[in-house]
Tab-separated table of C-alpha atoms in Angstrom:
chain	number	residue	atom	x	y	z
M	1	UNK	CA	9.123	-51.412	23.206
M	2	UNK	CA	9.694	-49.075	20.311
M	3	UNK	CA	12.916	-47.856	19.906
M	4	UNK	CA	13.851	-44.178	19.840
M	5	UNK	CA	16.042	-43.442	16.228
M	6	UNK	CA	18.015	-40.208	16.818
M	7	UNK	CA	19.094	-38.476	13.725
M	8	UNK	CA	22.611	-37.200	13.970
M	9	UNK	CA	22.970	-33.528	14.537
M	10	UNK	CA	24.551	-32.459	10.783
M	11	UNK	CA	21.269	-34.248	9.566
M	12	UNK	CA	19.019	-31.502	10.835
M	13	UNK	CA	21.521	-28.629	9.347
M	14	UNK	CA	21.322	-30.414	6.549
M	15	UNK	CA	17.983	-30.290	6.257
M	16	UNK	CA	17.850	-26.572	7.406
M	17	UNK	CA	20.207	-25.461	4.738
M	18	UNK	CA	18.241	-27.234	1.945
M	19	UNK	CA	15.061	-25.407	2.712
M	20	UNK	CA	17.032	-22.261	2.761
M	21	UNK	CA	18.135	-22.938	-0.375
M	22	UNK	CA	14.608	-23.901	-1.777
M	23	UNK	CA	13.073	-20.454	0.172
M	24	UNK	CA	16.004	-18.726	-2.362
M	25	UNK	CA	15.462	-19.968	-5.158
M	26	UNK	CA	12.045	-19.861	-5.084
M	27	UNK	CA	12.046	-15.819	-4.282
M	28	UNK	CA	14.229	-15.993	-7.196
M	29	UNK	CA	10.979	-15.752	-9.052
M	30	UNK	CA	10.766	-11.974	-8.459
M	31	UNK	CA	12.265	-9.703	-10.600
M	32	UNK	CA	15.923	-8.605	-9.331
M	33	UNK	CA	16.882	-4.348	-7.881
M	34	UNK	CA	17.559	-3.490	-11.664
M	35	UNK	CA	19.703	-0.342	-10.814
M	36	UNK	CA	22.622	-2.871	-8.780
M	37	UNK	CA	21.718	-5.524	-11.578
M	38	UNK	CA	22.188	-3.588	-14.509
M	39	UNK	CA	25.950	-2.284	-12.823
M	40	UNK	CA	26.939	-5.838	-11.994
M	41	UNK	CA	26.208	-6.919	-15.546
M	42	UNK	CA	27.994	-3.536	-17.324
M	43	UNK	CA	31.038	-4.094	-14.951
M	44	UNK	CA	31.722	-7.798	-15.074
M	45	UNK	CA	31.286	-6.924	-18.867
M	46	UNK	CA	33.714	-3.894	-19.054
M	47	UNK	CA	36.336	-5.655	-17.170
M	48	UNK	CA	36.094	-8.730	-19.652
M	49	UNK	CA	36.322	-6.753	-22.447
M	50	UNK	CA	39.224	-4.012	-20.840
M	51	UNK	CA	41.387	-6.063	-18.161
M	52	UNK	CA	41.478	-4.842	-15.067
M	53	UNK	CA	44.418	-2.559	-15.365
M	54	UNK	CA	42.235	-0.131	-17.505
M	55	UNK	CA	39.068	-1.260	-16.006
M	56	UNK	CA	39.070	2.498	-13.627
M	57	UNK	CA	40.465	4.544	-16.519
M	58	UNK	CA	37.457	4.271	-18.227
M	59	UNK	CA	34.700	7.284	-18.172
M	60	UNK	CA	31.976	4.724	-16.197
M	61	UNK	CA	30.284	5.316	-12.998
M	62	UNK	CA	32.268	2.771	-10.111
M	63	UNK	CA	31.923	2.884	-7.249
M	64	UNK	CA	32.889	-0.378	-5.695
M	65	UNK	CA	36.507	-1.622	-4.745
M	66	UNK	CA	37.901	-4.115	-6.671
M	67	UNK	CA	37.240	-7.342	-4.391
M	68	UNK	CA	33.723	-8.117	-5.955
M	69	UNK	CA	34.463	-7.318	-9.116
M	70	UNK	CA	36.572	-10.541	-9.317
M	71	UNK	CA	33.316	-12.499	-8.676
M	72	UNK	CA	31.700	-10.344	-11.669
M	73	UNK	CA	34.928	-10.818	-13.756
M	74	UNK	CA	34.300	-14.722	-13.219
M	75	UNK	CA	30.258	-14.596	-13.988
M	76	UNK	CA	30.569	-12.099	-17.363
M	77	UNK	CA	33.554	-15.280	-18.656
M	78	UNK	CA	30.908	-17.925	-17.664
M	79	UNK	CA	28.068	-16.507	-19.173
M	80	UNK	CA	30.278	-15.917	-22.616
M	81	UNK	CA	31.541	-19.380	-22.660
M	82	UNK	CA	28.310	-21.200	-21.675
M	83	UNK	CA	25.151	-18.824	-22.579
M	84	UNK	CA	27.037	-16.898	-25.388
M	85	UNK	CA	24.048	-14.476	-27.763
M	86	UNK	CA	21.590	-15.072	-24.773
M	87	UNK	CA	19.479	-12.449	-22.573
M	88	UNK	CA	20.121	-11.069	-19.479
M	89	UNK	CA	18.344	-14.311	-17.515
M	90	UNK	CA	21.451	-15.991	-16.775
M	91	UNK	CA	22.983	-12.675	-15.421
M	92	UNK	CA	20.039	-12.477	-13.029
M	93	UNK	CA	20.186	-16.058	-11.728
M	94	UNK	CA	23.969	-16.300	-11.282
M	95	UNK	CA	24.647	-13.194	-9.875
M	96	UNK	CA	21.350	-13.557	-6.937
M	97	UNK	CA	22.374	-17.118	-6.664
M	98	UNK	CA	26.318	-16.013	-5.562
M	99	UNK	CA	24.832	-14.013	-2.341
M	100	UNK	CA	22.255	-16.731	-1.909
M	101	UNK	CA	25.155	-19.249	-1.545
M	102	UNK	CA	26.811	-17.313	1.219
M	103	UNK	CA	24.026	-16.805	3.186
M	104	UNK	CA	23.520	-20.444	3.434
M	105	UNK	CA	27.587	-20.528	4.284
M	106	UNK	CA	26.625	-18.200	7.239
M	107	UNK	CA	23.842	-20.248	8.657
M	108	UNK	CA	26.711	-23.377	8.666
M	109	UNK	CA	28.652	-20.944	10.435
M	110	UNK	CA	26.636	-19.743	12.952
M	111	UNK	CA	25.284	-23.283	13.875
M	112	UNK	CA	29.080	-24.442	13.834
M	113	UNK	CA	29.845	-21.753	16.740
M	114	UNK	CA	26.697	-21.976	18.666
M	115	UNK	CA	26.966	-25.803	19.098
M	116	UNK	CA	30.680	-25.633	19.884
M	117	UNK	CA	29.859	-23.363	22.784
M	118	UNK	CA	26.703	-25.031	23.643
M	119	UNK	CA	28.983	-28.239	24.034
M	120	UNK	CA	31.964	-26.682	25.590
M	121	UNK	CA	30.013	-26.427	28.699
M	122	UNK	CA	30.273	-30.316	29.390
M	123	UNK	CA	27.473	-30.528	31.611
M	124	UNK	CA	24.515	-32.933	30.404
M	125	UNK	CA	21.748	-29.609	30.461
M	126	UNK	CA	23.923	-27.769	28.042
M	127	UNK	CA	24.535	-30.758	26.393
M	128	UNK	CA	21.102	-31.954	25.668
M	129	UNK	CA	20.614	-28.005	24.453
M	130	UNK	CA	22.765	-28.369	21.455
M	131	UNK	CA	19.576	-28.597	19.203
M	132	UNK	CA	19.117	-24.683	20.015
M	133	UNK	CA	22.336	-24.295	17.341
M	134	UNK	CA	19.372	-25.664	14.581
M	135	UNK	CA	17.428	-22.972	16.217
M	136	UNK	CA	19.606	-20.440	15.381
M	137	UNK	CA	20.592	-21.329	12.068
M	138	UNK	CA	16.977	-21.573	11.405
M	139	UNK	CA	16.317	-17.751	12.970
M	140	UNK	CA	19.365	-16.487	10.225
M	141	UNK	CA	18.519	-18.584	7.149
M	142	UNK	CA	14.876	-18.283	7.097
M	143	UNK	CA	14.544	-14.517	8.164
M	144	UNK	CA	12.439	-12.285	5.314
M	145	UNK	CA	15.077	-9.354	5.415
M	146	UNK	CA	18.118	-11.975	4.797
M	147	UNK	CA	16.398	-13.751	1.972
M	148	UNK	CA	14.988	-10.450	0.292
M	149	UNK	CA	18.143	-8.672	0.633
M	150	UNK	CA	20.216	-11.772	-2.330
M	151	UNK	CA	17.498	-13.622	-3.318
M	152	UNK	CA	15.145	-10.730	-4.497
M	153	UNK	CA	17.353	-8.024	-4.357
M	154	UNK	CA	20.571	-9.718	-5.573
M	155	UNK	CA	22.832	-7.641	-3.500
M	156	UNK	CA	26.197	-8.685	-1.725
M	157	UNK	CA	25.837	-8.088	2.142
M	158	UNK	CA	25.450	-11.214	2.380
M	159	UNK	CA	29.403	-11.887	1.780
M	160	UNK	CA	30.100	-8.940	4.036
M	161	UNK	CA	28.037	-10.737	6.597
M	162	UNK	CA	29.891	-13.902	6.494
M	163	UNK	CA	33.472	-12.007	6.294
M	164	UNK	CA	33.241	-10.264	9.236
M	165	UNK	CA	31.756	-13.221	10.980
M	166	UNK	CA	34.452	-15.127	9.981
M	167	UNK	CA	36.961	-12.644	10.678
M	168	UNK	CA	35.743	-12.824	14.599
M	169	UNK	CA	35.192	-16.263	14.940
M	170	UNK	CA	39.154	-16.459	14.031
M	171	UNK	CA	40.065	-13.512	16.620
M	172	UNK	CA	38.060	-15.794	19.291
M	173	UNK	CA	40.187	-18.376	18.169
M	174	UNK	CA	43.223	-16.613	18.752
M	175	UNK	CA	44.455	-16.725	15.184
M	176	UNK	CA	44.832	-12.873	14.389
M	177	UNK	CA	46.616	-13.046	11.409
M	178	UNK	CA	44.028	-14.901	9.354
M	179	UNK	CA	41.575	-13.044	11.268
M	180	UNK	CA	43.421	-9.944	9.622
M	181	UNK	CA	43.325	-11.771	6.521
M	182	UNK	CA	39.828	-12.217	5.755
M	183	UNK	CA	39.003	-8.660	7.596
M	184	UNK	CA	41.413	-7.469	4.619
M	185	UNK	CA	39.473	-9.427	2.168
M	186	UNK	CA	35.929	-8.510	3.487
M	187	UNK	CA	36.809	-4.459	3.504
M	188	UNK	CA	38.067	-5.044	-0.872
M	189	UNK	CA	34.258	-6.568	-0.733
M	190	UNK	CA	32.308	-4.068	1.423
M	191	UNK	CA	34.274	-1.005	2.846
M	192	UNK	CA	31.669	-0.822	5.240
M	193	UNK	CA	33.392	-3.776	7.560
M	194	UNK	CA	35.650	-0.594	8.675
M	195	UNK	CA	33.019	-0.007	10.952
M	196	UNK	CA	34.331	-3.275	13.147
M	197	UNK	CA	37.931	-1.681	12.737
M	198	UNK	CA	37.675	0.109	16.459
M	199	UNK	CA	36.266	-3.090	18.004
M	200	UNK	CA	38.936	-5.675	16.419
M	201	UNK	CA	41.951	-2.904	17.031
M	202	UNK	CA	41.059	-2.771	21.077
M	203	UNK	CA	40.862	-6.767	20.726
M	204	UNK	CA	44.184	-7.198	18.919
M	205	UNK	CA	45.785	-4.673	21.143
M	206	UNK	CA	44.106	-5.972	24.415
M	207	UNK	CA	44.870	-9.659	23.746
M	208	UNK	CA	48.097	-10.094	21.243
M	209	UNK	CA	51.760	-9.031	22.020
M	210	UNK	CA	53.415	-5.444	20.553
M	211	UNK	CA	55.187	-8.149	18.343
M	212	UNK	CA	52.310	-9.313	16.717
M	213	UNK	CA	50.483	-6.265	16.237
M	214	UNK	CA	52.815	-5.419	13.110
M	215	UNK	CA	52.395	-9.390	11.450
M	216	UNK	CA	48.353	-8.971	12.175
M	217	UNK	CA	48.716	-5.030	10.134
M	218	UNK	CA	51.476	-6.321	7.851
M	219	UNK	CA	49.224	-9.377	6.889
M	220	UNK	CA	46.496	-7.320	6.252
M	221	UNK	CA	48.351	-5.027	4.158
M	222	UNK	CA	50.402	-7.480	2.161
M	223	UNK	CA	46.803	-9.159	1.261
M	224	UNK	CA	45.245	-5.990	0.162
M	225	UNK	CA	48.197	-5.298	-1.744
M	226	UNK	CA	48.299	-8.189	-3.386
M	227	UNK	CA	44.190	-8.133	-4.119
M	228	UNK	CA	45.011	-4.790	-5.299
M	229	UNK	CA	47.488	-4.767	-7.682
M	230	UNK	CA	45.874	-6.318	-10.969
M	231	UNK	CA	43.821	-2.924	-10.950
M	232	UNK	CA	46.085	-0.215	-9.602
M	233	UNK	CA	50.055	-1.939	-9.355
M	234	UNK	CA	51.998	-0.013	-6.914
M	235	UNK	CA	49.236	2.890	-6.313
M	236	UNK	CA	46.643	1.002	-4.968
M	237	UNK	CA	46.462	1.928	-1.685
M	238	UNK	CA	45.733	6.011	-2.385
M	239	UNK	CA	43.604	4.772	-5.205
M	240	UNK	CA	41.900	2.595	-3.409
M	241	UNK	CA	41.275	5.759	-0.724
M	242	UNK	CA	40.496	8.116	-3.452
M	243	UNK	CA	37.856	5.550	-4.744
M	244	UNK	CA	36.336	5.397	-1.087
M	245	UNK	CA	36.325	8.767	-0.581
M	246	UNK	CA	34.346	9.699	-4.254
M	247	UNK	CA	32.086	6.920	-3.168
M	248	UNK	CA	31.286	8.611	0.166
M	249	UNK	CA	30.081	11.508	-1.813
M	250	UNK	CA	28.113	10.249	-4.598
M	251	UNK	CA	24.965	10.323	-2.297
M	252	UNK	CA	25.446	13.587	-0.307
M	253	UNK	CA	21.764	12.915	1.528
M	254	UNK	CA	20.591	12.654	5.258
M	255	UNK	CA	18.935	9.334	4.671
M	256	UNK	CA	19.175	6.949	1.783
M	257	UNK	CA	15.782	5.308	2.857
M	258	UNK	CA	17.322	4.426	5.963
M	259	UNK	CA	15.324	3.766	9.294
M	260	UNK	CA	17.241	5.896	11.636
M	261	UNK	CA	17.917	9.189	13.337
M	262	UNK	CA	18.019	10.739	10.037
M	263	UNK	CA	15.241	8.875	9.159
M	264	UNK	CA	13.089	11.165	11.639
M	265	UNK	CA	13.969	14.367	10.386
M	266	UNK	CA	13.582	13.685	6.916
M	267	UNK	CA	15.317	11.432	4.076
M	268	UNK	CA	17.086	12.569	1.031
M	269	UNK	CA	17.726	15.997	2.728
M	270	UNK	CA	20.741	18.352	1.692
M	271	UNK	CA	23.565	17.001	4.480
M	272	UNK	CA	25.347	19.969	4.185
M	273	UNK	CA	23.262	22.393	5.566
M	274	UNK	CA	23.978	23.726	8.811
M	275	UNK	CA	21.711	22.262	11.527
M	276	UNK	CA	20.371	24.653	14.300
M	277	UNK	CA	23.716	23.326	16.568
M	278	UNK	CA	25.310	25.281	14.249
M	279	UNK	CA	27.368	22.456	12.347
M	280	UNK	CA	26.521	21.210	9.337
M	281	UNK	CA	23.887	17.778	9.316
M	282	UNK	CA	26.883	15.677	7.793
M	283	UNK	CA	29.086	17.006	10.620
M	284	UNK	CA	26.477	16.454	13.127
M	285	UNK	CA	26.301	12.555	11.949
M	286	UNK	CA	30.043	12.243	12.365
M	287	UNK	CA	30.484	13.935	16.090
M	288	UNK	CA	27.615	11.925	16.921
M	289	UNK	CA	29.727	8.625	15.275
M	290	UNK	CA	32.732	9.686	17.169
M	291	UNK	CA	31.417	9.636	20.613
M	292	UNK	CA	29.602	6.538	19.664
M	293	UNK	CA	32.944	4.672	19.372
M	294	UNK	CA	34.624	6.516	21.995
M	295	UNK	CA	32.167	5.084	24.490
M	296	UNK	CA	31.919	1.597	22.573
M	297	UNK	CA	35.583	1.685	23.176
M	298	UNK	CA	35.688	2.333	26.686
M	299	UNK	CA	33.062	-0.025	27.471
M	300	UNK	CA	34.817	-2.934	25.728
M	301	UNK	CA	37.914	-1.713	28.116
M	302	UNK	CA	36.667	-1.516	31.190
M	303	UNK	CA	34.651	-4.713	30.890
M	304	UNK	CA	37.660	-6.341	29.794
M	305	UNK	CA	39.794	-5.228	32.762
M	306	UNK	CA	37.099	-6.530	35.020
M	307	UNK	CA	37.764	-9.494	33.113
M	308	UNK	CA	34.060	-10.439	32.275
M	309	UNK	CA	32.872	-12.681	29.881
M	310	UNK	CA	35.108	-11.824	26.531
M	311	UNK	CA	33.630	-13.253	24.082
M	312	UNK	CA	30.308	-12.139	24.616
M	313	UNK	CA	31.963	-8.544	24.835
M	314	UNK	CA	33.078	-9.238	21.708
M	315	UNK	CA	29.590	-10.262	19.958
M	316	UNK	CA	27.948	-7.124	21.716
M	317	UNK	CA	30.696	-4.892	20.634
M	318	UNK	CA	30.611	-6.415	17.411
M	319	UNK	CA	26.670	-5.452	17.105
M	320	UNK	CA	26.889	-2.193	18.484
M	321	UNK	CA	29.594	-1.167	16.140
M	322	UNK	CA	28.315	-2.636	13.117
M	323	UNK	CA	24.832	-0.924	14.529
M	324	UNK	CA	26.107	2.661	15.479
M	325	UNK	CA	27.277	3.914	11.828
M	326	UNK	CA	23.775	3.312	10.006
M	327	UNK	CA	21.822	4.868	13.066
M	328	UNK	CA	23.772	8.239	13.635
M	329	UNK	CA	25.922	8.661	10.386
M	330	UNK	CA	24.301	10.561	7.088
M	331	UNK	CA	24.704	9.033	3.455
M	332	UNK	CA	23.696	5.201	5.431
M	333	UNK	CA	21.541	2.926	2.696
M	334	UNK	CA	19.186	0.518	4.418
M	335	UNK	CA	20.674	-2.508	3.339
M	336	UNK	CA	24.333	-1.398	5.562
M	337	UNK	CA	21.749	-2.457	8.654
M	338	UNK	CA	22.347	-7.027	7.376
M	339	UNK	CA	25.683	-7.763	9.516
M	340	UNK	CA	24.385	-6.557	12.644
M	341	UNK	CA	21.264	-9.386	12.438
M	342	UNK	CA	23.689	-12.394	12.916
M	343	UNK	CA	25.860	-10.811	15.262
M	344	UNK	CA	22.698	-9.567	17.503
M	345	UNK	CA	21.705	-13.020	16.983
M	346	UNK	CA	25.209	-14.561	18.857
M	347	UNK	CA	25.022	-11.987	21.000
M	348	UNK	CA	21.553	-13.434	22.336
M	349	UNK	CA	23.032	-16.621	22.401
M	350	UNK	CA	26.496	-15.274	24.159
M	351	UNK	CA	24.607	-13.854	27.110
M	352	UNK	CA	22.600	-16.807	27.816
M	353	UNK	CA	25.288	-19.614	27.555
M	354	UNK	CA	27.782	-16.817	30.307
M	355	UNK	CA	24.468	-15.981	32.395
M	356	UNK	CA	23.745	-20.047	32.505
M	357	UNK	CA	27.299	-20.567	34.275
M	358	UNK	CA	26.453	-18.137	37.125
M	359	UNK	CA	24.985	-20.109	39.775
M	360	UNK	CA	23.667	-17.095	41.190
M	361	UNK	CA	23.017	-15.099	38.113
M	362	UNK	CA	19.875	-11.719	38.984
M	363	UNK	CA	17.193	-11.997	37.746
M	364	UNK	CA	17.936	-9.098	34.728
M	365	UNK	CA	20.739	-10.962	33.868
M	366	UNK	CA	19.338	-13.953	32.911
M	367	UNK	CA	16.387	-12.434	30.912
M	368	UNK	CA	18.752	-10.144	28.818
M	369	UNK	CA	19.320	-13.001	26.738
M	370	UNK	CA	15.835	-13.391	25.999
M	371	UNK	CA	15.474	-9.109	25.505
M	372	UNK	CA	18.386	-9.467	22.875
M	373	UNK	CA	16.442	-12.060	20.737
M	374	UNK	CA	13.391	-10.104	21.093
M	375	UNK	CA	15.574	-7.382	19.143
M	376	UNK	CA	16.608	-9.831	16.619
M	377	UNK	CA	13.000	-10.551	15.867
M	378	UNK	CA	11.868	-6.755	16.011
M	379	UNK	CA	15.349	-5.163	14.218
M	380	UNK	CA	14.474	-8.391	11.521
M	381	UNK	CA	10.830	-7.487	10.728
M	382	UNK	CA	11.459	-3.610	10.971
M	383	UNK	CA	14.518	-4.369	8.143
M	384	UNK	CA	12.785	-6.317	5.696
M	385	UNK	CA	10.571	-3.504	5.638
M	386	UNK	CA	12.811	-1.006	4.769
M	387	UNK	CA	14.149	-3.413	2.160
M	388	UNK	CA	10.532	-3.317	0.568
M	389	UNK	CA	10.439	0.009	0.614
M	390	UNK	CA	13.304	0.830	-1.453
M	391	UNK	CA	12.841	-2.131	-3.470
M	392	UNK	CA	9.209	-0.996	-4.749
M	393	UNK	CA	9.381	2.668	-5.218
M	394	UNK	CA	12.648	2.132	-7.381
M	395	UNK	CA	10.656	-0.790	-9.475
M	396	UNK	CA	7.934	2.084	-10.499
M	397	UNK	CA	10.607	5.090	-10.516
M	398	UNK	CA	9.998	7.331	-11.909
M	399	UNK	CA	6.101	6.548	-11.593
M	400	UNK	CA	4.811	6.569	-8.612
M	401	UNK	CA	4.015	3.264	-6.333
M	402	UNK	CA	0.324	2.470	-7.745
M	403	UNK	CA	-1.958	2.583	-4.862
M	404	UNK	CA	-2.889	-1.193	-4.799
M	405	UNK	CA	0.438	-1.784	-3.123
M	406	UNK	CA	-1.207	-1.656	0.341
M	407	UNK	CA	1.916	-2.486	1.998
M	408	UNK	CA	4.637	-0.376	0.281
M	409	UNK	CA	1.944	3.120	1.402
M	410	UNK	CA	1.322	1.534	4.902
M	411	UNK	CA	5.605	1.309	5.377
M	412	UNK	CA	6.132	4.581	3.536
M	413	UNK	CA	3.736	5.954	5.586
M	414	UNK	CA	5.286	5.357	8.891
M	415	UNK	CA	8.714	6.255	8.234
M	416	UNK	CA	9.296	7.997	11.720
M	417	UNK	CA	8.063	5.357	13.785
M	418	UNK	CA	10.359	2.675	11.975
M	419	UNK	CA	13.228	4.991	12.337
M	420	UNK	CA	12.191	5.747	16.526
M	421	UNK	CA	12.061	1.867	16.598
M	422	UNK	CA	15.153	1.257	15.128
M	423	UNK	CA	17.093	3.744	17.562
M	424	UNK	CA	15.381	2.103	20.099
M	425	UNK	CA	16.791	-1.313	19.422
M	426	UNK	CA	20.369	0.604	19.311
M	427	UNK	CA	19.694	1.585	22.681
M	428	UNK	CA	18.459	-1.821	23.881
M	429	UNK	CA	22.248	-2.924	22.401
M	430	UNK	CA	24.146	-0.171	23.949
M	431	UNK	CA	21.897	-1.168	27.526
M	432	UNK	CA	23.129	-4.596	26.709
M	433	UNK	CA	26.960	-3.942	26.568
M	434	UNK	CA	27.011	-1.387	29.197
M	435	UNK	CA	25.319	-3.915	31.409
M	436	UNK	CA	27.715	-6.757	30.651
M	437	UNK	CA	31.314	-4.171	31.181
M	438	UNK	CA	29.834	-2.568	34.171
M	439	UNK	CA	27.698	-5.012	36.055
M	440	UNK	CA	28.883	-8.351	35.202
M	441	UNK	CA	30.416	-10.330	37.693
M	442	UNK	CA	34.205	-9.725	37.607
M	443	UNK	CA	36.486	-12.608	36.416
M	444	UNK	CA	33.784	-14.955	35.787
M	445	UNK	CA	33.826	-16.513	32.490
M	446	UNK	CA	36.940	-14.665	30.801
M	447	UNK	CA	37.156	-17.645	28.538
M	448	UNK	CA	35.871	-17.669	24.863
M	449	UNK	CA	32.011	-18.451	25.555
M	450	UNK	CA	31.593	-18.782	21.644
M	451	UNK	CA	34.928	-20.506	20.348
M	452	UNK	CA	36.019	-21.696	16.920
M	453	UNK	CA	33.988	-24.395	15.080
C-alpha cells in the first residue's frame, strides 16, 4: 500500500510566500509611480545631507510624518555606501522591494491568526480545515490590487496594512499597551490608521480597567514622542498636527481618483463649494463621516452588551471603519481603500468560524460568511482598477492616455459604476455588522474567535 507523505503545514506557507515574492519581483519589471518615487528619493536624500532636525525647515514640499522617512533615511545611506555615482535603479528596486517585504509579512500574519482560530476550535472538522489559513494567505498575497499597489507602484500601504493588523491582533490578545504601541508607530507611518482610532477607543474602554486606559494613552504618547523628537524635540506634537493639517489641504478636491460617493458626482471638483444642502461639499463629506462613526460606534456597543461574538465585532468594525472614511469623506486617494482588503478578508473568515459553533445557526447566518468573501473578491478587482487608473494617466501626464490602452479608456470610462459598486460593498459591510450586534445570538461565542498567533 502506498503511503500517504503529509507535508507539514509551515511548508505550504512557505511555499505561498515564495511565489509572492517571485509575483513581486517580477512586476518589478514595470516602471515605478514616478511622482511618489521621485519624493522618496529627494527626501531620503535631503535628510542625509541636512539631519533631521533641519530636515522641515527647509523650503521643500513634505508632506509625510516623520515615521517613513526613517526607512528613506536608511535606503539614501545604503545606496551612498554601496551604489555610490550610480542611477536612480537601485532607488527604484529598494524602495518597491521595502513594501513588497511587508506584504509578504502580512500574508504570515494573516495565516498565523486564521490557523490559530481554525485550531482553537478542537474539534477534528475544524481541525482538518486548517489548510483554509493557506487559502487565505493565498487570497492576500496573490491579489492584483496588493501586488500593484508596492510592487508596481512602490507605495507604503502596505506597512500601514500590516500595522494596524498587528495593532488588533495584540488588542485580541489582550495586550493593549503594545497594541498602543505599534498603533502609535503605524499613525508616524500613515496618519490614515486614525481612522481605526473610534473602533480601538470603544475596545480599550469596553474591555481594559480606568487604570489602564492612561498606561495604553501614555504608551502611545511616550512612543510618539520619542519617534518624534530627532525632527521636532519638545514641539513635536503641534508640529506634528500642523504637518497633518497642511497635508489635509494640499489636495482640496472631491475625489482624488477615488471610487466612491464623490466618485459619482464628479472627481477633482472644488470641495468648497456649497452643495444644494446648503453646506459646503467638504462639510457634507465630514457630517456624513460623523454619523458614520456614531452608528459604527453604537453598533460595536450594543453588540458587545449582548455579548456576541467579539472578535468578529472587532474585524467587522475594523473594516467598516477603515472602509467609511474613503467612501463618504472628500480629499480620499484610491490607494487609502488597501487596509480594509485584509481585514474584510478576517472578517469572512470571523463569521464563518462563530456561525460554525452555532448548532442551530439560520440559514443567512451561515452564508454571510460566504457574502463577505464575495466582497473581498469584488472590492479586490474593483481596487486594482482604480490603481490602474491613476497609475496610467499620471505615466502620460500631461499627454493624454494614447488610445491603444484599451483598458485604462474602458475603467475611465465607467467611473460611476465603480464608484456605485464600491458604496455598495460599504453597505454589504455595514449589513454585515449590523447583523452580527443586532441579530446574533446573545452570549454565544464572547471569546476571541481570531486570537493571537
Amino acid at each position: 500500500m502506498a503511503r500517504t507523505i503529509r507535508l507539514p503545514w509551515w511548508f505550504g506557507l512557505a511555499l505561498i510566500v515564495g511565489a509572492g515574492l517571485g509575483l513581486r519581483l517580477w512586476a518589478m519589471r514595470w516602471p515605478p509611480f514616478m511622482i511618489d518615487m521621485n519624493s522618496w528619493i529627494a527626501w531620503g536624500e535631503h535628510l542625509l545631507a541636512v539631519g533631521p532636525r533641519r530636515f522641515y525647515q527647509q523650503d521643500m514640499f513634505i508632506d509625510y510624518p516623520p515615521g517613513y522617512l526613517y526607512v528613506l533615511w536608511a535606503v539614501a545611506a545604503l545606496k551612498r555606501q554601496v551604489w555610490p555615482g550610480t542611477g536612480l535603479e537601485p532607488y527604484f528596486t529598494l524602495l518597491r522591494l521595502i513594501p513588497a517585504l511587508v506584504d509578504l509579512a502580512t500574508g504570515v500574519l494573516l495565516a498565523l491568526v486564521t490557523r490559530r482560530a481554525i485550531l482553537a476550535r478542537q474539534d477534528g472538522p475544524a481541525r482538518a480545515r486548517a489548510w483554509l489559513a493557506l487559502v487565505v494567505a493565498a487570497a492576500y498575497l496573490f491579489n492584483p490590487g496588493v501586488i500593484f499597489n508596492s510592487a508596481v507602484w512602490g507605495q507604503i500601504d502596505s506597512l500601514l496594512t500590516l500595522g494596524l493588523l498587528s495593532a488588533l491582533t495584540l488588542a485580541l490578545a489582550r495586550r493593549p499597551l503594545a497594541a498602543a504601541v505599534v498603533y502609535a508607530l503605524t499613525l508616524l507611518v500613515k496618519p490614515q490608521a486614525i481612522s481605526l482610532a473610534p473602533l480601538l477607543a470603544v475596545a480599550w474602554l469596553t474591555l481594559a480597567q480606568p487604570w489602564q486606559w492612561l498606561m495604553v494613552a501614555g504608551a502611545g504618547l511616550v512612543v510618539a514622542q520619542l519617534a518624534l523628537w530627532p525632527f521636532w524635540g519638545s514641539a513635536a506634537l503641534p508640529r506634528l498636527y500642523g504637518l497633518l493639517n497642511h497635508s489635509v489641504n494640499v489636495y482640496p478636491y472631491t475625489s482624488l481618483f477615488t471610487y466612491n460617493l464623490w466618485g459619482i458626482y464628479g472627481m477633482w471638483r472644488d470641495d468648497q463649494v456649497a452643495s444644494f444642502l446648503g453646506p459646503s461639499l467638504r462639510t457634507l463629506g465630514l457630517l456624513l463621516y460623523l454619523a458614520g462613526v456614531v452608528l459604527g460606534v453604537a453598533l460595536l456597543l450594543i453588540g458587545w452588551r449582548r455579548r456576541g461574538p467579539w472578535a468578529l465585532l472587532l474585524w467587522l468594525g475594523a473594516a467598516y471603519f477603515a472602509f467609511l472614511p474613503v467612501m463618504v469623506l472628500t480629499r480620499m486617494h484610491e490607494r487609502y481603500l488597501a487596509p480594509v482588503l485584509p481585514l474584510v478578508l478576517l472578517a469572512a473568515v470571523s463569521w464563518s468560524l462563530a456561525a460554525g459553533r452555532l448548532p442551530r445557526a439560520p440559514r443567512w447566518m451561515r452564508l454571510m460568511g460566504g457574502l463577505l468573501a464575495l466582497v473581498y473578491v469584488v472590492l479586490s478587482v474593483v481596487h486594482a482598477l482604480n490603481l490602474y487608473q491613476v497609475y496610467a494617466f499620471y505615466r502620460a501626464y500631461p499627454a493624454a492616455v494614447p488610445p491603444t490602452d484599451t483598458l485604462f479608456h474602458l475603467v475611465a470610462g465607467h467611473v460611476t459604476l465603480w464608484s456605485s459598486l464600491n458604496l455598495a460593498l460599504f453597505g454589504l459591510v455595514t449589513l454585515a455588522l449590523a447583523l452580527a450586534a443586532w441579530r446574533w445570538p446573545g452570549r454565544a461565542g464572547h471569546e476571541s474567535t481570531i486570537s493571537r498567533p
